[in-house]
Amino acid sequence: QVRLVESGGGLVQAGGSLRLSCVVSGRNSSTYAMGWFRQYPGQEREFVARISWNAVRQYYADSVKGRFTISRDNAKNTAYLQMNSLKLEDTAVYYCTAGTFVTNTPDYSNSYWGQGTQVTVSS
């Protein structure tokens, strides 16, 4: 059983920073690609960033490129999302995902998901 637990969300002023963490437990967790998605109320989850199992490749949504950085520490079974220069439109619930393949489209059948963490950016 693979389990993902996110943390690090909260309330921050526009222009500020937050770092989200996602701890993965279970078999083969260090071999999974990982990603971050976010969801606005009443909308589908949208891609934010993803990283290969060995951290060689990272991909970002255009809306966060240059502001967010995804990373991982396989020794700690943890992925991170460093969010800088936060904007009001970054307010959402952020979800961590892990799987053999993580793409820009949320995969609820073949990937594992965390419970989500709320990020709120205020003016």
Coordinates of N, CA, C and O in Angstrom, one line a residue:
Q1 N 0.9 -1.2 0.0 CA 0.0 0.0 0.0 C 0.9 1.2 0.0 O 1.7 1.4 0.8
V2 N 0.7 2.1 -1.0 CA 1.4 3.4 -1.1 C 0.6 4.5 -0.5 O -0.6 4.6 -0.8
R3 N 1.2 5.3 0.3 CA 0.5 6.4 1.0 C 1.2 7.7 0.8 O 2.5 7.7 0.9
L4 N 0.5 8.8 0.5 CA 1.1 10.1 0.3 C 0.5 11.0 1.3 O -0.7 11.1 1.4
V5 N 1.3 11.8 1.9 CA 0.9 12.8 2.9 C 1.5 14.1 2.6 O 2.7 14.3 2.7
E6 N 0.6 15.1 2.3 CA 1.1 16.5 2.0 C 1.1 17.3 3.2 O 0.3 17.1 4.1
S7 N 2.0 18.3 3.2 CA 2.0 19.3 4.3 C 2.6 20.6 3.8 O 3.2 20.6 2.7
G8 N 2.5 21.6 4.5 CA 3.1 22.9 4.2 C 2.2 24.0 3.6 O 2.6 25.1 3.4
G9 N 0.9 23.6 3.4 CA 0.0 24.6 2.9 C -0.3 25.6 4.0 O 0.1 25.5 5.2
G10 N -1.0 26.7 3.6 CA -1.4 27.7 4.6 C -1.8 29.0 3.9 O -2.0 29.0 2.7
L11 N -1.8 30.0 4.7 CA -2.1 31.4 4.3 C -0.9 32.2 4.1 O 0.0 32.3 5.0
V12 N -0.8 32.9 2.9 CA 0.4 33.7 2.7 C 0.0 34.9 1.9 O -1.0 34.8 1.1
Q13 N 0.7 36.0 2.0 CA 0.4 37.2 1.3 C 0.9 37.1 -0.2 O 1.9 36.4 -0.4
A14 N 0.3 37.8 -1.1 CA 0.8 37.8 -2.4 C 2.2 38.2 -2.5 O 2.6 39.2 -1.8
G15 N 3.0 37.5 -3.3 CA 4.4 37.8 -3.4 C 5.3 37.0 -2.4 O 6.5 37.0 -2.5
G16 N 4.6 36.3 -1.5 CA 5.3 35.5 -0.5 C 5.6 34.1 -1.1 O 5.4 33.8 -2.3
S17 N 6.1 33.2 -0.2 CA 6.6 31.9 -0.5 C 6.0 30.9 0.4 O 5.7 31.1 1.6
L18 N 5.9 29.7 -0.1 CA 5.5 28.5 0.7 C 6.3 27.3 0.1 O 6.5 27.3 -1.1
R19 N 6.5 26.3 0.9 CA 7.1 25.1 0.4 C 6.2 23.9 0.9 O 6.0 23.7 2.1
L20 N 5.7 23.2 -0.1 CA 4.9 22.0 0.2 C 5.8 20.8 0.2 O 6.8 20.7 -0.6
S21 N 5.4 19.8 1.0 CA 6.1 18.6 1.1 C 5.2 17.4 0.9 O 4.0 17.5 1.3
C22 N 5.7 16.3 0.4 CA 4.9 15.2 0.2 C 5.7 13.9 0.5 O 6.7 13.6 -0.2
V23 N 5.3 13.3 1.6 CA 6.1 12.1 2.0 C 5.3 10.9 1.5 O 4.1 10.7 1.7
V24 N 6.1 10.0 0.8 CA 5.6 8.8 0.2 C 6.0 7.6 1.0 O 7.2 7.5 1.4
S25 N 5.1 6.7 1.4 CA 5.5 5.5 2.1 C 4.9 4.3 1.3 O 3.9 4.4 0.6
G26 N 5.6 3.2 1.4 CA 5.2 2.0 0.7 C 6.3 1.5 -0.2 O 7.3 2.1 -0.4
R27 N 6.0 0.3 -0.8 CA 7.0 -0.4 -1.6 C 7.3 0.4 -2.9 O 6.5 1.1 -3.5
N28 N 8.6 0.4 -3.2 CA 9.1 1.0 -4.4 C 8.8 2.5 -4.5 O 8.8 3.1 -5.6
S29 N 8.6 3.2 -3.4 CA 8.2 4.6 -3.5 C 9.3 5.5 -4.2 O 9.0 6.5 -4.8
S30 N 10.5 5.1 -4.0 CA 11.6 6.0 -4.5 C 11.7 5.8 -6.1 O 12.4 6.6 -6.7
T31 N 11.0 4.8 -6.6 CA 11.1 4.6 -8.1 C 10.0 5.2 -8.8 O 9.9 5.2 -10.0
Y32 N 9.1 5.9 -8.1 CA 7.9 6.5 -8.8 C 8.2 7.9 -9.2 O 8.9 8.7 -8.6
A33 N 7.7 8.3 -10.4 CA 7.6 9.7 -10.8 C 6.6 10.4 -9.8 O 5.7 9.7 -9.3
M34 N 6.8 11.7 -9.6 CA 5.9 12.4 -8.7 C 5.5 13.7 -9.4 O 6.1 14.2 -10.2
G35 N 4.4 14.2 -8.9 CA 3.9 15.4 -9.4 C 3.0 16.1 -8.5 O 2.6 15.6 -7.4
W36 N 2.7 17.4 -8.8 CA 1.8 18.2 -8.1 C 0.7 18.7 -9.0 O 1.0 19.2 -10.1
F37 N -0.5 18.6 -8.5 CA -1.7 19.2 -9.2 C -2.4 20.1 -8.2 O -2.2 20.0 -7.0
R38 N -3.2 21.0 -8.8 CA -4.1 21.8 -7.9 C -5.5 21.9 -8.4 O -5.7 21.6 -9.6
Q39 N -6.4 22.2 -7.5 CA -7.8 22.1 -7.9 C -8.5 23.4 -7.3 O -8.4 23.6 -6.1
Y40 N -9.2 24.1 -8.2 CA -10.0 25.2 -7.8 C -11.4 24.6 -7.5 O -11.8 23.6 -8.1
P41 N -12.2 25.3 -6.7 CA -13.6 24.8 -6.4 C -14.4 24.6 -7.7 O -14.4 25.5 -8.5
G42 N -15.0 23.5 -7.8 CA -15.9 23.2 -8.9 C -15.1 22.9 -10.2 O -15.8 22.7 -11.3
Q43 N -13.8 22.8 -10.2 CA -13.1 22.5 -11.4 C -12.3 21.2 -11.3 O -12.1 20.6 -10.2
E44 N -11.8 20.7 -12.4 CA -10.9 19.5 -12.4 C -9.5 19.9 -11.9 O -9.1 21.1 -12.0
R45 N -8.8 18.9 -11.5 CA -7.4 19.1 -11.1 C -6.6 19.5 -12.3 O -6.7 18.9 -13.4
E46 N -5.7 20.5 -12.1 CA -4.8 20.9 -13.2 C -3.4 20.6 -12.8 O -3.0 20.7 -11.6
F47 N -2.6 20.4 -13.8 CA -1.2 20.1 -13.7 C -0.4 21.3 -13.2 O -0.7 22.4 -13.7
V48 N 0.5 21.1 -12.3 CA 1.4 22.1 -11.8 C 2.8 21.8 -12.1 O 3.5 22.6 -12.8
A49 N 3.3 20.7 -11.7 CA 4.7 20.3 -11.9 C 4.8 18.8 -11.8 O 4.0 18.2 -11.0
R50 N 5.9 18.2 -12.4 CA 6.2 16.8 -12.2 C 7.7 16.6 -12.3 O 8.4 17.4 -12.9
I51 N 8.1 15.5 -11.7 CA 9.5 15.2 -11.7 C 9.7 13.7 -11.9 O 9.0 12.9 -11.4
S52 N 10.8 13.3 -12.6 CA 11.1 11.9 -12.8 C 11.6 11.3 -11.5 O 12.0 12.0 -10.6
W53 N 11.6 9.9 -11.5 CA 12.0 9.2 -10.3 C 13.4 9.6 -9.8 O 13.7 9.6 -8.6
N54 N 14.3 9.9 -10.8 CA 15.7 10.2 -10.4 C 16.0 11.7 -10.4 O 17.1 12.1 -10.4
A55 N 14.9 12.5 -10.6 CA 15.0 14.0 -10.5 C 15.7 14.6 -11.7 O 16.1 15.8 -11.7
V56 N 16.0 13.8 -12.7 CA 16.7 14.3 -13.9 C 15.8 15.3 -14.7 O 16.3 16.2 -15.3
R57 N 14.5 15.0 -14.8 CA 13.6 15.8 -15.6 C 12.5 16.4 -14.7 O 12.0 15.7 -13.9
Q58 N 12.3 17.7 -15.0 CA 11.2 18.4 -14.3 C 10.4 19.1 -15.4 O 10.9 19.6 -16.4
Y59 N 9.1 19.1 -15.2 CA 8.2 19.8 -16.1 C 7.2 20.7 -15.3 O 6.8 20.4 -14.2
Y60 N 6.9 21.8 -15.9 CA 6.0 22.8 -15.2 C 4.9 23.3 -16.1 O 5.1 23.4 -17.3
A61 N 3.8 23.6 -15.5 CA 2.8 24.4 -16.2 C 3.3 25.8 -16.5 O 4.0 26.3 -15.7
D62 N 2.8 26.3 -17.6 CA 3.3 27.7 -18.0 C 2.9 28.7 -16.9 O 3.7 29.6 -16.7
S63 N 1.8 28.5 -16.2 CA 1.4 29.4 -15.2 C 2.3 29.5 -14.0 O 2.2 30.5 -13.3
V64 N 3.1 28.5 -13.8 CA 4.0 28.5 -12.6 C 5.5 28.5 -13.0 O 6.3 28.7 -12.1
K65 N 5.8 28.4 -14.2 CA 7.2 28.3 -14.7 C 7.9 29.6 -14.2 O 7.5 30.7 -14.4
G66 N 9.1 29.4 -13.6 CA 9.9 30.5 -13.2 C 9.6 30.9 -11.7 O 10.3 31.7 -11.1
R67 N 8.5 30.4 -11.2 CA 8.1 30.8 -9.8 C 8.1 29.6 -8.9 O 8.4 29.7 -7.7
F68 N 7.7 28.4 -9.4 CA 7.7 27.2 -8.6 C 8.8 26.3 -9.0 O 9.3 26.2 -10.2
T69 N 9.3 25.5 -8.0 CA 10.4 24.5 -8.3 C 10.0 23.2 -7.6 O 9.7 23.2 -6.4
I70 N 10.0 22.1 -8.4 CA 9.7 20.8 -7.9 C 11.1 20.1 -7.6 O 12.0 20.2 -8.4
S71 N 11.2 19.4 -6.5 CA 12.4 18.6 -6.2 C 12.0 17.4 -5.4 O 10.8 17.2 -5.0
R72 N 13.0 16.5 -5.2 CA 12.7 15.3 -4.4 C 14.0 14.9 -3.7 O 15.1 15.2 -4.2
D73 N 13.8 14.2 -2.6 CA 14.9 13.6 -1.8 C 14.5 12.2 -1.6 O 13.7 11.9 -0.7
N74 N 15.0 11.3 -2.4 CA 14.6 9.9 -2.3 C 15.1 9.2 -1.0 O 14.5 8.2 -0.6
A75 N 16.1 9.7 -0.4 CA 16.6 9.2 0.8 C 15.5 9.5 1.9 O 15.4 8.7 2.9
K76 N 14.7 10.5 1.7 CA 13.7 10.8 2.7 C 12.3 10.5 2.1 O 11.3 10.8 2.8
N77 N 12.2 9.9 0.9 CA 11.0 9.6 0.3 C 10.0 10.8 0.3 O 8.8 10.7 0.5
T78 N 10.6 11.9 -0.1 CA 9.8 13.2 0.0 C 10.0 14.0 -1.3 O 11.1 14.1 -1.8
A79 N 8.9 14.5 -1.8 CA 8.9 15.5 -2.9 C 8.5 16.8 -2.3 O 7.8 17.0 -1.4
Y80 N 9.0 17.9 -3.0 CA 8.8 19.2 -2.5 C 8.3 20.1 -3.7 O 8.6 19.8 -4.9
L81 N 7.5 21.1 -3.3 CA 7.1 22.1 -4.3 C 7.4 23.5 -3.6 O 6.7 23.9 -2.7
Q82 N 8.5 24.1 -4.1 CA 8.8 25.5 -3.6 C 8.1 26.5 -4.4 O 8.2 26.5 -5.6
M83 N 7.2 27.3 -3.8 CA 6.4 28.2 -4.5 C 6.8 29.6 -4.1 O 6.7 30.0 -2.9
N84 N 7.3 30.4 -5.0 CA 7.7 31.8 -4.8 C 6.9 32.7 -5.6 O 6.2 32.3 -6.5
S85 N 6.9 34.0 -5.2 CA 6.1 35.0 -5.9 C 4.7 34.6 -6.1 O 4.1 34.7 -7.2
L86 N 4.1 34.2 -5.0 CA 2.7 33.6 -5.1 C 1.7 34.7 -5.5 O 1.9 35.9 -5.1
K87 N 0.8 34.3 -6.3 CA -0.3 35.2 -6.8 C -1.6 34.7 -6.2 O -1.8 33.6 -5.8
L88 N -2.6 35.7 -6.3 CA -3.9 35.3 -5.8 C -4.5 34.1 -6.5 O -5.2 33.2 -5.9
E89 N -4.2 34.0 -7.8 CA -4.7 32.8 -8.6 C -4.0 31.5 -8.3 O -4.4 30.5 -8.8
D90 N -3.0 31.5 -7.4 CA -2.4 30.3 -6.9 C -3.2 29.6 -5.8 O -2.9 28.5 -5.4
T91 N -4.2 30.4 -5.3 CA -5.1 29.8 -4.3 C -5.8 28.6 -4.8 O -6.6 28.7 -5.7
A92 N -5.6 27.5 -4.1 CA -6.2 26.2 -4.5 C -5.9 25.1 -3.5 O -5.0 25.4 -2.6
V93 N -6.4 24.0 -3.7 CA -6.0 22.8 -2.9 C -4.9 22.1 -3.8 O -5.2 21.8 -5.0
Y94 N -3.8 21.8 -3.2 CA -2.7 21.2 -3.9 C -2.6 19.7 -3.6 O -2.6 19.4 -2.4
Y95 N -2.5 18.9 -4.6 CA -2.4 17.5 -4.4 C -1.1 16.9 -4.9 O -0.6 17.3 -6.0
C96 N -0.5 16.0 -4.2 CA 0.6 15.3 -4.6 C 0.2 13.9 -5.2 O -0.7 13.3 -4.8
T97 N 0.9 13.5 -6.3 CA 0.7 12.2 -6.9 C 2.0 11.5 -7.2 O 3.0 12.1 -7.4
A98 N 1.9 10.2 -7.2 CA 3.0 9.3 -7.5 C 2.6 8.1 -8.3 O 1.5 7.6 -8.1
G99 N 3.5 7.7 -9.2 CA 3.1 6.6 -10.0 C 4.3 6.2 -10.9 O 5.3 6.9 -11.0
T100 N 4.1 5.1 -11.6 CA 5.1 4.7 -12.6 C 5.3 5.7 -13.7 O 6.4 6.1 -14.1
F101 N 4.2 6.3 -14.1 CA 4.2 7.4 -15.0 C 3.3 8.5 -14.5 O 2.2 8.2 -14.1
V102 N 3.8 9.7 -14.5 CA 3.0 10.9 -14.1 C 3.1 11.8 -15.3 O 4.2 12.2 -15.8
T103 N 1.9 12.2 -15.8 CA 1.9 13.1 -17.0 C 1.2 14.4 -16.6 O 0.9 14.6 -15.4
N104 N 0.9 15.2 -17.5 CA 0.2 16.4 -17.3 C -1.3 16.3 -17.0 O -2.0 17.2 -16.7
T105 N -1.8 15.1 -17.2 CA -3.2 14.8 -17.0 C -3.3 13.9 -15.8 O -2.6 12.9 -15.6
P106 N -4.2 14.3 -14.8 CA -4.4 13.5 -13.6 C -4.8 12.1 -13.9 O -5.7 11.9 -14.7
D107 N -4.2 11.1 -13.4 CA -4.5 9.7 -13.6 C -4.9 9.1 -12.2 O -4.2 8.9 -11.3
Y108 N -6.2 8.9 -12.1 CA -6.8 8.4 -10.9 C -6.8 6.9 -10.8 O -7.0 6.3 -9.7
S109 N -6.5 6.2 -11.9 CA -6.5 4.7 -12.0 C -5.2 4.1 -11.7 O -5.1 3.0 -11.1
N110 N -4.1 4.7 -12.2 CA -2.8 4.1 -12.1 C -1.8 4.8 -11.2 O -0.6 4.5 -11.2
S111 N -2.3 5.9 -10.5 CA -1.4 6.6 -9.7 C -2.0 6.8 -8.3 O -3.2 6.6 -8.1
Y112 N -1.1 7.1 -7.4 CA -1.6 7.3 -6.0 C -1.7 8.8 -5.7 O -0.9 9.6 -6.3
W113 N -2.6 9.2 -4.8 CA -2.8 10.6 -4.5 C -2.8 10.9 -3.0 O -3.3 10.0 -2.2
G114 N -2.4 12.1 -2.6 CA -2.5 12.5 -1.3 C -3.9 13.1 -1.0 O -4.7 13.2 -1.9
Q115 N -4.1 13.6 0.2 CA -5.4 14.1 0.6 C -5.5 15.6 0.3 O -6.6 16.1 0.3
G116 N -4.4 16.2 -0.1 CA -4.5 17.6 -0.5 C -4.2 18.5 0.6 O -4.4 18.2 1.8
T117 N -3.6 19.7 0.3 CA -3.3 20.7 1.3 C -3.7 22.1 0.7 O -3.5 22.4 -0.5
Q118 N -4.4 22.9 1.5 CA -4.9 24.2 1.0 C -3.8 25.2 1.0 O -3.1 25.4 2.0
V119 N -3.7 25.9 -0.1 CA -2.9 27.1 -0.2 C -3.8 28.3 -0.5 O -4.6 28.3 -1.4
T120 N -3.7 29.3 0.4 CA -4.5 30.5 0.2 C -3.6 31.7 0.1 O -2.8 31.9 1.1
V121 N -3.7 32.5 -0.9 CA -2.9 33.7 -1.1 C -3.8 34.9 -1.0 O -4.8 35.0 -1.7
S122 N -3.4 35.8 -0.1 CA -4.2 37.0 0.2 C -3.6 38.2 -0.4 O -2.4 38.3 -0.6
S123 N -4.4 39.2 -0.6 CA -3.8 40.5 -1.1 C -3.4 41.4 0.0 O -3.6 41.2 1.1

